[in-house]
mmCIF file of N, CA and C in Angstrom:
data_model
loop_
_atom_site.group_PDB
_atom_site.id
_atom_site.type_symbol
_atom_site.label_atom_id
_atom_site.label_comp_id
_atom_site.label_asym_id
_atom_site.label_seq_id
_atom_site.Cartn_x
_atom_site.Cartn_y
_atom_site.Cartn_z
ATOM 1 N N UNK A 22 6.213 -0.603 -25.506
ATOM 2 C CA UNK A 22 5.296 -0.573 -24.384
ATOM 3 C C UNK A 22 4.049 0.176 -24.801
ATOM 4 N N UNK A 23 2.651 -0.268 -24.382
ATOM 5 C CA UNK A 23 1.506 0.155 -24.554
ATOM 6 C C UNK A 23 0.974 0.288 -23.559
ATOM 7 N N UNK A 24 -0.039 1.367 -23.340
ATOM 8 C CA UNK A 24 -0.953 1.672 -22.335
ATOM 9 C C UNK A 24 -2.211 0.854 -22.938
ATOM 10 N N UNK A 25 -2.606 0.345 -21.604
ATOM 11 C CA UNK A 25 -4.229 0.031 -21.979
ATOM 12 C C UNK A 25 -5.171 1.344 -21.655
ATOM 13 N N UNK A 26 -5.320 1.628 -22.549
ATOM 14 C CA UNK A 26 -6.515 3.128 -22.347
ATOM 15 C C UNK A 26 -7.249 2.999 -22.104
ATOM 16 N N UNK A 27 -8.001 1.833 -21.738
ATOM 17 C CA UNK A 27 -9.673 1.218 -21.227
ATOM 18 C C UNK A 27 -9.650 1.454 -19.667
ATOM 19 N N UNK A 28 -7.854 0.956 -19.084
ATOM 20 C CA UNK A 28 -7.763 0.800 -17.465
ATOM 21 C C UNK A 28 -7.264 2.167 -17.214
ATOM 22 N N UNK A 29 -6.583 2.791 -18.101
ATOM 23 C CA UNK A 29 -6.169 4.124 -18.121
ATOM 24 C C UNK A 29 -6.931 4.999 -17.071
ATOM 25 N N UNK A 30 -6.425 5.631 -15.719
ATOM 26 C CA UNK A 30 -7.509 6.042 -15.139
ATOM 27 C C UNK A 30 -6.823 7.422 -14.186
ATOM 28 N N UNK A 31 -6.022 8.850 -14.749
ATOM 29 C CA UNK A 31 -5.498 8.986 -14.074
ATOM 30 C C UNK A 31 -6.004 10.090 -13.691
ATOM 31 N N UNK A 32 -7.411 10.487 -13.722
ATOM 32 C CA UNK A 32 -8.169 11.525 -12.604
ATOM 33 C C UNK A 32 -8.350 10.543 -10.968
ATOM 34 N N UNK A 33 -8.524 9.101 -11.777
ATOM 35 C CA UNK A 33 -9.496 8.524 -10.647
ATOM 36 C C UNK A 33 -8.310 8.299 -9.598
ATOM 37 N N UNK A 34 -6.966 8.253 -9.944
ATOM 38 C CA UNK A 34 -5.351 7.957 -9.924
ATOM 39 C C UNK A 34 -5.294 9.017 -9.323
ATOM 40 N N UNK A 35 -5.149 10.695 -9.713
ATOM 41 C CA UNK A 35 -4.691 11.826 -9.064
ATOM 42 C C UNK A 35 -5.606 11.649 -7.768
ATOM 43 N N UNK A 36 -7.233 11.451 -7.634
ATOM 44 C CA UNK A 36 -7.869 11.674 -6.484
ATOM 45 C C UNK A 36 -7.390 11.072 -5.720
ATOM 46 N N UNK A 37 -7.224 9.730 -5.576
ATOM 47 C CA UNK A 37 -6.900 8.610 -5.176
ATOM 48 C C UNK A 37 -5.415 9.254 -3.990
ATOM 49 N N UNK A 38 -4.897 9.697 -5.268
ATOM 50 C CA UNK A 38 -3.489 10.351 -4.636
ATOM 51 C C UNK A 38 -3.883 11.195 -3.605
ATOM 52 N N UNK A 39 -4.711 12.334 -3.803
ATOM 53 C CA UNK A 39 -4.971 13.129 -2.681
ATOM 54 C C UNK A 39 -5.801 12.971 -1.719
ATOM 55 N N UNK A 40 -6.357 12.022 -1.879
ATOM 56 C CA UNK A 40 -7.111 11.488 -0.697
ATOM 57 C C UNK A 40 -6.020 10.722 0.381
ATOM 58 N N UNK A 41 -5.062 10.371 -0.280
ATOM 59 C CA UNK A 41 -4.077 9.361 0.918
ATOM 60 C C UNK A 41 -3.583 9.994 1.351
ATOM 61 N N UNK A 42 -3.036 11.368 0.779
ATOM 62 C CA UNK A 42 -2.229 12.483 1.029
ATOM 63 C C UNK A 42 -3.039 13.379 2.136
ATOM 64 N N UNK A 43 -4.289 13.713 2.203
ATOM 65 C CA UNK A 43 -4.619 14.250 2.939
ATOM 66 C C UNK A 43 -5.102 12.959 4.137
ATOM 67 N N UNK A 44 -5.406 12.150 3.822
ATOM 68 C CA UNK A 44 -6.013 11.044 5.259
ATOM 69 C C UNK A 44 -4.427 10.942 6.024
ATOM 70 N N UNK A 45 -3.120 10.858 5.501
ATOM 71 C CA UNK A 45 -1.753 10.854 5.860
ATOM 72 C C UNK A 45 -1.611 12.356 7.006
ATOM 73 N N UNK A 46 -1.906 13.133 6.368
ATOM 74 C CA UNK A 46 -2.200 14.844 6.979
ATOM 75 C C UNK A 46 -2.780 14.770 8.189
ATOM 76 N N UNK A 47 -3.807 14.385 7.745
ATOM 77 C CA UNK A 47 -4.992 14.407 9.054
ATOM 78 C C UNK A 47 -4.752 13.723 10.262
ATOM 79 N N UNK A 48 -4.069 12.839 10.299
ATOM 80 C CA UNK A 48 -3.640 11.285 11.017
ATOM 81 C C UNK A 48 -2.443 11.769 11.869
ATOM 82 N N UNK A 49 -1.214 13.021 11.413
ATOM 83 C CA UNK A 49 -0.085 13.008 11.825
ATOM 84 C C UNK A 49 -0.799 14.125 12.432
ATOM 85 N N UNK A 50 -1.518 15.035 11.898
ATOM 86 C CA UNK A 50 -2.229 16.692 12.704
ATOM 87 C C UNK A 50 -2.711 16.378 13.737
ATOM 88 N N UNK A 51 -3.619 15.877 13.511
ATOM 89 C CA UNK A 51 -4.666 15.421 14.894
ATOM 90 C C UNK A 51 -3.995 14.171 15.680
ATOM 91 N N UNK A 52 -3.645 12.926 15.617
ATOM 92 C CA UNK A 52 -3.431 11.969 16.255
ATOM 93 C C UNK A 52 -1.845 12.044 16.569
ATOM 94 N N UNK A 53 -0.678 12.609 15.676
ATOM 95 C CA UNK A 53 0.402 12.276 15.996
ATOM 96 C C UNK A 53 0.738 11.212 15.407
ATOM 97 N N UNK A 54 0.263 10.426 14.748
ATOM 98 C CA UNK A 54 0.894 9.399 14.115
ATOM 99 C C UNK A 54 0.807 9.029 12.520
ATOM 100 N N UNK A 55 2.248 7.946 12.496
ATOM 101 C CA UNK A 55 2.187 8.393 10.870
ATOM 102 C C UNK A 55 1.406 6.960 10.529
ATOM 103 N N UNK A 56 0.812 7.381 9.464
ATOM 104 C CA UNK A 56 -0.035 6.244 8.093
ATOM 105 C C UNK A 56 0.770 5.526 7.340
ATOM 106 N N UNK A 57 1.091 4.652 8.206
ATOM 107 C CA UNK A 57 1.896 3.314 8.120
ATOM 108 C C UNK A 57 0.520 2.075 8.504
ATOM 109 N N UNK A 58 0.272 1.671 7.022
ATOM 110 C CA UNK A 58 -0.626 0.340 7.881
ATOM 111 C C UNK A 58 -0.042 -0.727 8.199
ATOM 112 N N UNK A 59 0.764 -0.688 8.003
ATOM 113 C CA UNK A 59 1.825 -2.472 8.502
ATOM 114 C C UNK A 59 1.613 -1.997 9.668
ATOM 115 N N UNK A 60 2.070 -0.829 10.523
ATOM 116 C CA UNK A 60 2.190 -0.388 11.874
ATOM 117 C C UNK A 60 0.742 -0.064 12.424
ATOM 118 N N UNK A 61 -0.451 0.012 11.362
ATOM 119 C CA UNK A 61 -1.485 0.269 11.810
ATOM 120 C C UNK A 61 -2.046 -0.809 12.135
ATOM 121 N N UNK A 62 -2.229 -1.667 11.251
ATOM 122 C CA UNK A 62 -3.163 -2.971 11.617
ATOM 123 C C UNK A 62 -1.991 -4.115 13.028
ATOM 124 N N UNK A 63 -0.663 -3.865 12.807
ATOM 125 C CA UNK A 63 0.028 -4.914 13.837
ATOM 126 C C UNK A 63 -0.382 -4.303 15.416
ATOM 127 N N UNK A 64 -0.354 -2.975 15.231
ATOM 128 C CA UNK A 64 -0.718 -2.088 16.542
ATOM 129 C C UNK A 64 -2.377 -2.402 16.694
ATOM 130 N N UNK A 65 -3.241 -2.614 15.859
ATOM 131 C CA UNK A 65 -4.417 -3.336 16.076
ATOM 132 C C UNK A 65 -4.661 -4.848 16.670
ATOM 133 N N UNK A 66 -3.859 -5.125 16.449
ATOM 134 C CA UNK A 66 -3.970 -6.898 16.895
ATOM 135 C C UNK A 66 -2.879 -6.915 18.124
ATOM 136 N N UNK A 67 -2.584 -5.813 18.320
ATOM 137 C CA UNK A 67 -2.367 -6.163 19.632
ATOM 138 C C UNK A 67 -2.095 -4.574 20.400
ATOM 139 N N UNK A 68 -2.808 -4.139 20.404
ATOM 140 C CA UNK A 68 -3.132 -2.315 20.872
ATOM 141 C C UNK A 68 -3.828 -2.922 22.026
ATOM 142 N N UNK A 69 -3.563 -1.753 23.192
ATOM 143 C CA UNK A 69 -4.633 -1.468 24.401
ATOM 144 C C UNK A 69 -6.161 -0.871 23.855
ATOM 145 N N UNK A 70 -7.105 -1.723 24.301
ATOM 146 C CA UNK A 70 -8.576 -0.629 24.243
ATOM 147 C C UNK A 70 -8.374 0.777 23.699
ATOM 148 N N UNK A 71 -7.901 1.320 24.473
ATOM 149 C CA UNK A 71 -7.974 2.943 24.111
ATOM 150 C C UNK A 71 -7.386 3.015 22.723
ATOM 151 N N UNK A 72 -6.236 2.504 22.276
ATOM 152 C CA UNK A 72 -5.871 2.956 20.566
ATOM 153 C C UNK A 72 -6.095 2.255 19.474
ATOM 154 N N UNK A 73 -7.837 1.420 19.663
ATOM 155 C CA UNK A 73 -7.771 0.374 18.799
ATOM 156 C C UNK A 73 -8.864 0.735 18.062
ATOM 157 N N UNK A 74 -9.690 2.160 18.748
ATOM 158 C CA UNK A 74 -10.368 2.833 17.728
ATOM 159 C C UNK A 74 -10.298 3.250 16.668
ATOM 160 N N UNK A 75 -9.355 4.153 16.942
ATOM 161 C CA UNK A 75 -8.831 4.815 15.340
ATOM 162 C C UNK A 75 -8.413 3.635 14.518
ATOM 163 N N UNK A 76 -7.314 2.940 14.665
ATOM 164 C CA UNK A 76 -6.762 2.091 13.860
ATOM 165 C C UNK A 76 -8.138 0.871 13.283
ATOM 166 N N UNK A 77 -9.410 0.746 14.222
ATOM 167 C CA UNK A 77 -10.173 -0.481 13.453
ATOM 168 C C UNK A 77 -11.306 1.071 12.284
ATOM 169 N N UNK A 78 -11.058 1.991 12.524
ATOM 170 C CA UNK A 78 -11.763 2.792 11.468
ATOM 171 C C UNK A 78 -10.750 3.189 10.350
ATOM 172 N N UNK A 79 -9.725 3.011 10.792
ATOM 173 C CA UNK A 79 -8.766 3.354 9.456
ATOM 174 C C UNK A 79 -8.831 2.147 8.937
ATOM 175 N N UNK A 80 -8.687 1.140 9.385
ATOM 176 C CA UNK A 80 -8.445 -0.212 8.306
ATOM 177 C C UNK A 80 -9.988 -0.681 7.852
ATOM 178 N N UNK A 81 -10.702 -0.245 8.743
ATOM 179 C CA UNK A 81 -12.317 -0.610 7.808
ATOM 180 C C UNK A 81 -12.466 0.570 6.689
ATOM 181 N N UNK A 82 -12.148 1.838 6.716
ATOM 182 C CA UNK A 82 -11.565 2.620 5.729
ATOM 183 C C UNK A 82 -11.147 2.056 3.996
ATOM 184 N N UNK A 83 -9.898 1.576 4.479
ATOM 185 C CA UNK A 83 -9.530 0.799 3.673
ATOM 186 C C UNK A 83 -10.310 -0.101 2.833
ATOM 187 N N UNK A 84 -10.553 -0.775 3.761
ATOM 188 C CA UNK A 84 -11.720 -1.890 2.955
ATOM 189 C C UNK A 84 -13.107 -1.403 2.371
ATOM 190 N N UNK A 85 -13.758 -0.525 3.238
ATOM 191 C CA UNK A 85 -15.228 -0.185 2.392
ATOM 192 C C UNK A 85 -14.713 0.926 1.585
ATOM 193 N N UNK A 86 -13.714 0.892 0.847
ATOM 194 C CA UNK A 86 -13.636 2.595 0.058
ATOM 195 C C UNK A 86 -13.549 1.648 -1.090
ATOM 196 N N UNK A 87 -13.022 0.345 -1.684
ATOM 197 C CA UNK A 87 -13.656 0.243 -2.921
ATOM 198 C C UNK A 87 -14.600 -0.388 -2.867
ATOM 199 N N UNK A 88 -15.433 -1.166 -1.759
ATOM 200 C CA UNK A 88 -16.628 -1.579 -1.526
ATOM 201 C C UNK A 88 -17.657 -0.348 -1.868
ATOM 202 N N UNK A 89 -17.025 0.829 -1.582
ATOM 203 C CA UNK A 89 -18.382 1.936 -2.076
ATOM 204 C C UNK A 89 -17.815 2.762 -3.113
ATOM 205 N N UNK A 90 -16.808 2.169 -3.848
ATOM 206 C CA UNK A 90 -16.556 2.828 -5.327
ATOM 207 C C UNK A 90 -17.277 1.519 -5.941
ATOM 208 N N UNK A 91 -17.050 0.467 -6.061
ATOM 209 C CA UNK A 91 -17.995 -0.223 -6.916
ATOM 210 C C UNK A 91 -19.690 0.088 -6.284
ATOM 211 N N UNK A 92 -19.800 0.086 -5.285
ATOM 212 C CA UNK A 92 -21.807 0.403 -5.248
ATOM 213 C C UNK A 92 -21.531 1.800 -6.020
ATOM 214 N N UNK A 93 -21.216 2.450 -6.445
ATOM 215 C CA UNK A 93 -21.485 3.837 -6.849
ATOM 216 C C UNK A 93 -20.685 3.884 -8.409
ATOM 217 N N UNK A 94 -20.481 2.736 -8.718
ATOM 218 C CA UNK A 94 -20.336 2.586 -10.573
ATOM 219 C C UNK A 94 -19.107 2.665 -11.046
ATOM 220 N N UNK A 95 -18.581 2.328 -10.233
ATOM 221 C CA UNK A 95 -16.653 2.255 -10.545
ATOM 222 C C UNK A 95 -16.307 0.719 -10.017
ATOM 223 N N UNK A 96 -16.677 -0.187 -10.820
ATOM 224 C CA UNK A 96 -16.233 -1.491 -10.479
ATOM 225 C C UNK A 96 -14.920 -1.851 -10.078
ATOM 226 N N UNK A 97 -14.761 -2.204 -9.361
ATOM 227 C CA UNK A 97 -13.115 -2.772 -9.033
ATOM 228 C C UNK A 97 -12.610 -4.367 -9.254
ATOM 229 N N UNK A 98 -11.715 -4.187 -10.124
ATOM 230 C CA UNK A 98 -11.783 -5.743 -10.580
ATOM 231 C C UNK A 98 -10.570 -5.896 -11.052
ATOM 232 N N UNK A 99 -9.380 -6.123 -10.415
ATOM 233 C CA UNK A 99 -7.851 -6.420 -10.893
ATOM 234 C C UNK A 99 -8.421 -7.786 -11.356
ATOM 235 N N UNK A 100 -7.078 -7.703 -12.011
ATOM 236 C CA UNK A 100 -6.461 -8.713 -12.960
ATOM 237 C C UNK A 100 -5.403 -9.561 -12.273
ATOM 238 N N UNK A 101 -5.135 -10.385 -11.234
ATOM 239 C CA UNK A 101 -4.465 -10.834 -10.887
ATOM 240 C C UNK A 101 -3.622 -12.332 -11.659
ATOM 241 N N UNK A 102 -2.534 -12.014 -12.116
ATOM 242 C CA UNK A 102 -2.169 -13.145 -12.862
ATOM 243 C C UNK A 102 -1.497 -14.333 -12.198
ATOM 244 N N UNK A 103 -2.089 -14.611 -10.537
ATOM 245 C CA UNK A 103 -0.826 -15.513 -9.998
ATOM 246 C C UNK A 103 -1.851 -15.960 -9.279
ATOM 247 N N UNK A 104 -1.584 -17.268 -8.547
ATOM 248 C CA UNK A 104 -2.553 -18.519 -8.042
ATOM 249 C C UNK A 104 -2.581 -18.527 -6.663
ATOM 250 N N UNK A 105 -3.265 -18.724 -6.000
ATOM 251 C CA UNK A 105 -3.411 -18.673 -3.940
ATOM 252 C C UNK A 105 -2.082 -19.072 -3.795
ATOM 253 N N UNK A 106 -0.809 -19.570 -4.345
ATOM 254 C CA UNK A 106 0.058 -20.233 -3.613
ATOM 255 C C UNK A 106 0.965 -18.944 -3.877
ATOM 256 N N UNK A 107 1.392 -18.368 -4.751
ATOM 257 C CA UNK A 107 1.907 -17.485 -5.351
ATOM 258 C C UNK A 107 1.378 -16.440 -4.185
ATOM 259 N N UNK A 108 0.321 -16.027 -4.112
ATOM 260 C CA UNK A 108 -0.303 -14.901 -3.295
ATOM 261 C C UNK A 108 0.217 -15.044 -2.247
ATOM 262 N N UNK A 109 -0.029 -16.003 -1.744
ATOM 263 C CA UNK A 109 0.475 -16.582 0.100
ATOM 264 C C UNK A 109 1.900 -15.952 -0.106
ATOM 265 N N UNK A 110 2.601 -16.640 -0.799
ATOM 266 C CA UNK A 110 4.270 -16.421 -0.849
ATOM 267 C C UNK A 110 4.096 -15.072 -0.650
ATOM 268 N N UNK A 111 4.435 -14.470 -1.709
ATOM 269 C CA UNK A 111 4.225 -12.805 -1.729
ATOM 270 C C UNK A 111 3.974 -12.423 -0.572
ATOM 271 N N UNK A 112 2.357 -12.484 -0.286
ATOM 272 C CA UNK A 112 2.060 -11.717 1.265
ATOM 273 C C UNK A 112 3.391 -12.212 2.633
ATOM 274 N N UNK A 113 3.555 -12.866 2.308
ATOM 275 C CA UNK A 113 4.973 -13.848 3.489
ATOM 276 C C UNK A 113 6.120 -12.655 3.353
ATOM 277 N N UNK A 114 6.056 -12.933 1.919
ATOM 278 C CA UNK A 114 7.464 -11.710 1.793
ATOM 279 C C UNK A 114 7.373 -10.581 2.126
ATOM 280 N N UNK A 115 6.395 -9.889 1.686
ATOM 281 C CA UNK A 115 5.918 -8.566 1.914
ATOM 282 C C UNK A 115 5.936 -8.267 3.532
ATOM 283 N N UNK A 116 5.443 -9.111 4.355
ATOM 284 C CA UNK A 116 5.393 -8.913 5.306
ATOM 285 C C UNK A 116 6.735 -9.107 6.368
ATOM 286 N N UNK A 117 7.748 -9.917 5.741
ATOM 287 C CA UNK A 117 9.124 -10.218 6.461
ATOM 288 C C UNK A 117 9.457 -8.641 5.992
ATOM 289 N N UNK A 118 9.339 -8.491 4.787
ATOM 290 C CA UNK A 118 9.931 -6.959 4.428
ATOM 291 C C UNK A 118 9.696 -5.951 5.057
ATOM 292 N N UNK A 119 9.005 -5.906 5.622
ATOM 293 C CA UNK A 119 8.404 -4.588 6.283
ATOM 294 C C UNK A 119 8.711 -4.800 7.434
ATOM 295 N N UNK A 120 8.795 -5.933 7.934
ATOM 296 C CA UNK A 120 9.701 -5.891 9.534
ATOM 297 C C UNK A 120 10.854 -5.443 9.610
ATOM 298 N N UNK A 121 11.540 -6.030 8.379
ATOM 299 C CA UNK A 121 12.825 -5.474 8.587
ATOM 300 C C UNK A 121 13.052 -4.069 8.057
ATOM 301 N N UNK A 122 12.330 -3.523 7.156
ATOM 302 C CA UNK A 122 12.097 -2.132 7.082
ATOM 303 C C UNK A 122 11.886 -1.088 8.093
ATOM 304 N N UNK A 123 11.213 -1.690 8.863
ATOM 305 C CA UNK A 123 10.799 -1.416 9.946
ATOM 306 C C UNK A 123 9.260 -0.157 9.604
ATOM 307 N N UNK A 124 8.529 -0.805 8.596
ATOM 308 C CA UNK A 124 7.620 -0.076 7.893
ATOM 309 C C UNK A 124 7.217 -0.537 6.416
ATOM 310 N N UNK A 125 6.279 0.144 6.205
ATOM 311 C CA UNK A 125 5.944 -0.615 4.547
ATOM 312 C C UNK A 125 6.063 0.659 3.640
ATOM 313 N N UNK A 126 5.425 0.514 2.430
ATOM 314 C CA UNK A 126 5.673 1.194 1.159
ATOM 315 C C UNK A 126 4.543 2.710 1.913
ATOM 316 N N UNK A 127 3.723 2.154 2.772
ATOM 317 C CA UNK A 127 2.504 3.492 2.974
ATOM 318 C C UNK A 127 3.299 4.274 3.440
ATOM 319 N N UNK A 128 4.261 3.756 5.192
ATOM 320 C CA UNK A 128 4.830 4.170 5.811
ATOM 321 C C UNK A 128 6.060 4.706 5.837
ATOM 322 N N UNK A 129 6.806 4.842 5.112
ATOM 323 C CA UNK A 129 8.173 5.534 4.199
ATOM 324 C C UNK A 129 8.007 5.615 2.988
ATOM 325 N N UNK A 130 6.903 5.444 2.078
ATOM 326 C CA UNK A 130 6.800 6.468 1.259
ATOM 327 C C UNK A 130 5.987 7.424 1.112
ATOM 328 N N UNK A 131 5.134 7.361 1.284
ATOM 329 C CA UNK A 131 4.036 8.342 1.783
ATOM 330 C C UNK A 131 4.703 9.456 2.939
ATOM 331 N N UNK A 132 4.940 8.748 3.672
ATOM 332 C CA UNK A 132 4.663 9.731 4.951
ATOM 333 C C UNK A 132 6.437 9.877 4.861
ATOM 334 N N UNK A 133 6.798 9.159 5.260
ATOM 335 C CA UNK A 133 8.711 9.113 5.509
ATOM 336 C C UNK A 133 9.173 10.080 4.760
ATOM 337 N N UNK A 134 9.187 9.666 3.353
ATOM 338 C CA UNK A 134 9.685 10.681 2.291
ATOM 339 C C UNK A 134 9.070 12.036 2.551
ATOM 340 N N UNK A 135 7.952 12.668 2.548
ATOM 341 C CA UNK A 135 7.371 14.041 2.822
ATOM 342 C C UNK A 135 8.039 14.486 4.133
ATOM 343 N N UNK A 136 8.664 13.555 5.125
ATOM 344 C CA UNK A 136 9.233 14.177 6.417
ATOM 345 C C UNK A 136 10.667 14.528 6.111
ATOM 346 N N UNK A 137 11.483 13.837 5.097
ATOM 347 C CA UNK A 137 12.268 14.165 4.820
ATOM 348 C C UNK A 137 13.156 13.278 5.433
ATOM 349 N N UNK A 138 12.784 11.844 5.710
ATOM 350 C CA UNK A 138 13.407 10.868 6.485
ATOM 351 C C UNK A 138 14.731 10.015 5.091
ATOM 352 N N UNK A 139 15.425 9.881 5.793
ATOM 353 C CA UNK A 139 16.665 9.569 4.730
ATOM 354 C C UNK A 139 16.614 7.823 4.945
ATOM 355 N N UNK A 140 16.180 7.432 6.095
ATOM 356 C CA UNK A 140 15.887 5.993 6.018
ATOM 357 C C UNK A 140 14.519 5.059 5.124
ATOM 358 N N UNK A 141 13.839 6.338 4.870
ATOM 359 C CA UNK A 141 12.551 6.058 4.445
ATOM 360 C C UNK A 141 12.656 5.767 2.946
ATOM 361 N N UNK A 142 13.867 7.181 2.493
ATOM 362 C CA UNK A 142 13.931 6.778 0.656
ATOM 363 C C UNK A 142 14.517 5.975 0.565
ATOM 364 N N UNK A 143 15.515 5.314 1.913
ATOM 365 C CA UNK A 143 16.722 4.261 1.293
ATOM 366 C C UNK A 143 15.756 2.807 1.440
ATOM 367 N N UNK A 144 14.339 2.605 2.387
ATOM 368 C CA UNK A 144 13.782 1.422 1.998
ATOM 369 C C UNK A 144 12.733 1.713 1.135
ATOM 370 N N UNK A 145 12.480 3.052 0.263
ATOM 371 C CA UNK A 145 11.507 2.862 -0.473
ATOM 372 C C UNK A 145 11.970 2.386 -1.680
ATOM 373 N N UNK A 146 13.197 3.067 -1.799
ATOM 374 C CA UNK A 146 14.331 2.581 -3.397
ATOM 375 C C UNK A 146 14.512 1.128 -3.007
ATOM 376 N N UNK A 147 14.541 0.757 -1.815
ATOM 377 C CA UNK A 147 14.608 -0.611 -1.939
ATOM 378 C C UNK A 147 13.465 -1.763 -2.347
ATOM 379 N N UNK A 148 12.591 -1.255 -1.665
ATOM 380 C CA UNK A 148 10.898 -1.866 -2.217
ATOM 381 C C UNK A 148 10.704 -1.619 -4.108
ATOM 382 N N UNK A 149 11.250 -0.338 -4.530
ATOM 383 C CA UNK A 149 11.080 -0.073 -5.624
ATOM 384 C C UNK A 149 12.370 -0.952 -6.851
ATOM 385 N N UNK A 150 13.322 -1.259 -6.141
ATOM 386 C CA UNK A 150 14.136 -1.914 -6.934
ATOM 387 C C UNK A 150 13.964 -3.655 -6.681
ATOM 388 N N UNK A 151 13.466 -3.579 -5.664
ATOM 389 C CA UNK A 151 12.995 -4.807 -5.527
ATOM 390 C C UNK A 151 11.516 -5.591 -6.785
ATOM 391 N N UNK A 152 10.735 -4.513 -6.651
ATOM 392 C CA UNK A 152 9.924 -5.002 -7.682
ATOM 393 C C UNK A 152 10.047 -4.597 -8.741
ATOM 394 N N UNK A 153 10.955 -3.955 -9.605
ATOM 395 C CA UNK A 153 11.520 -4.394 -10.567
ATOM 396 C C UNK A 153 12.121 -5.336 -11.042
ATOM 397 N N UNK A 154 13.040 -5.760 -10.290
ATOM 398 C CA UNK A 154 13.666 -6.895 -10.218
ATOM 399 C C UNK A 154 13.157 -8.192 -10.754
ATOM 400 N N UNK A 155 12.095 -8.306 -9.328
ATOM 401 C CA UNK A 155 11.012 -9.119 -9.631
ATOM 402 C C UNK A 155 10.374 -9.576 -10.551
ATOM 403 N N UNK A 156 9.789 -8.332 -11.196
ATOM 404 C CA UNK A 156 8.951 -8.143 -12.132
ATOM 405 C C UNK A 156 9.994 -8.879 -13.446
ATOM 406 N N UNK A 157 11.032 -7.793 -13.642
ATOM 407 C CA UNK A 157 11.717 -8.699 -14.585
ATOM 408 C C UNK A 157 12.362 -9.636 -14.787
ATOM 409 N N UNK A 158 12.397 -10.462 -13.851
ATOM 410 C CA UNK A 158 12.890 -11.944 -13.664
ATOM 411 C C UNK A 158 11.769 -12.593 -13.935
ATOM 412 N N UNK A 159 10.724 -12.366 -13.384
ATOM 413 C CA UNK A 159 9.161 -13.312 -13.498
ATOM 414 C C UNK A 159 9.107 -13.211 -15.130
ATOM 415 N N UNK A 160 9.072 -12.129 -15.832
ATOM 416 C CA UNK A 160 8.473 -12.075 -16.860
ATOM 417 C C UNK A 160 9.089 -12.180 -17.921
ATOM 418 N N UNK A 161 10.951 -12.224 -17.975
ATOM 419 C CA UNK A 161 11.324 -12.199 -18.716
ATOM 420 C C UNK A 161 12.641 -13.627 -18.926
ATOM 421 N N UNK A 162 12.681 -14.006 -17.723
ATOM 422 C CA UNK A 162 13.838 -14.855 -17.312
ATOM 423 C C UNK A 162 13.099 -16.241 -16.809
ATOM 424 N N UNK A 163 12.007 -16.383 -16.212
ATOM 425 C CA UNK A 163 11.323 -17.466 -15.554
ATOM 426 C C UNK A 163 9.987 -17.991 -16.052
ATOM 427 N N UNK A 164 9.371 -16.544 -16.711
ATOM 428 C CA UNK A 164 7.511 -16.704 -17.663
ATOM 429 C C UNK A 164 7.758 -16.714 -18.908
ATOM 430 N N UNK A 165 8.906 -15.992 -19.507
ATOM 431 C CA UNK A 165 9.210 -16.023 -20.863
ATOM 432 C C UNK A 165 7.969 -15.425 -21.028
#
């Protein structure tokens, strides 16, 4: 196994980390609620007026933060190796998963695990053994 040292990026990686870590902080201090976006954006598309503030500034959040790391010289540019049909699938799955999780990877691992929630590590080990799995079936059993 090799690192690519070009994508190698793990100041930009640690910040990254503490920025979620503290926007996670801030969210449960002040608002009471945890930084779960599966639960953020579904509670957006169908929230009362009153709680659809926070949640449309957290998810525009989301979106203009590498919109203003690339204006400011940090291009963002994955490498995606799989085709719109592939993507669709995935997002399908991802999203049955988290229903039945009853949360996503933000929302029990991030936040779940730091509470000390025992349901949270048992679907994060599951998300995490899951894409292993994945990973090595795609790449080693099915992509050769």
């Amino acid at each position: 196994m090799s690192i690519d040292v070009e994508s190698f990026t793990p100041f930009f990686s640690l910040a990254g980390g503490i920025v979620i870590g503290m926007a996670a902080a801030v969210l449960v201090l002040f608002n009471g609620r945890i930084a779960g976006i599966s639960g953020i954006l579904g509670g957006l598309l169908g929230a009362s007026r009153d709680d659809s503030g926070w949640r449309a500034a957290f998810i525009a959040g989301l979106i203009g933060a590498p919109i203003l790391a690339s204006a400011l010289g940090q291009p963002i540019s994955p490498d995606i190796q799989a085709g719109w049909g592939e993507i669709i699938v995935a997002g399908f799955l991802v999203g049955v998963g988290t229903r039945y999780a009853s949360g996503c990877t933000s929302g029990h691992g991030v936040c779940g695990i730091s509470r000390g929630s025992i349901r949270s590590l048992a679907a994060t080990a599951t998300f995490m053994a899951t894409g292993f799995v994945t990973v090595f079936v795609l790449r080693h059993l099915v992509g050769g």
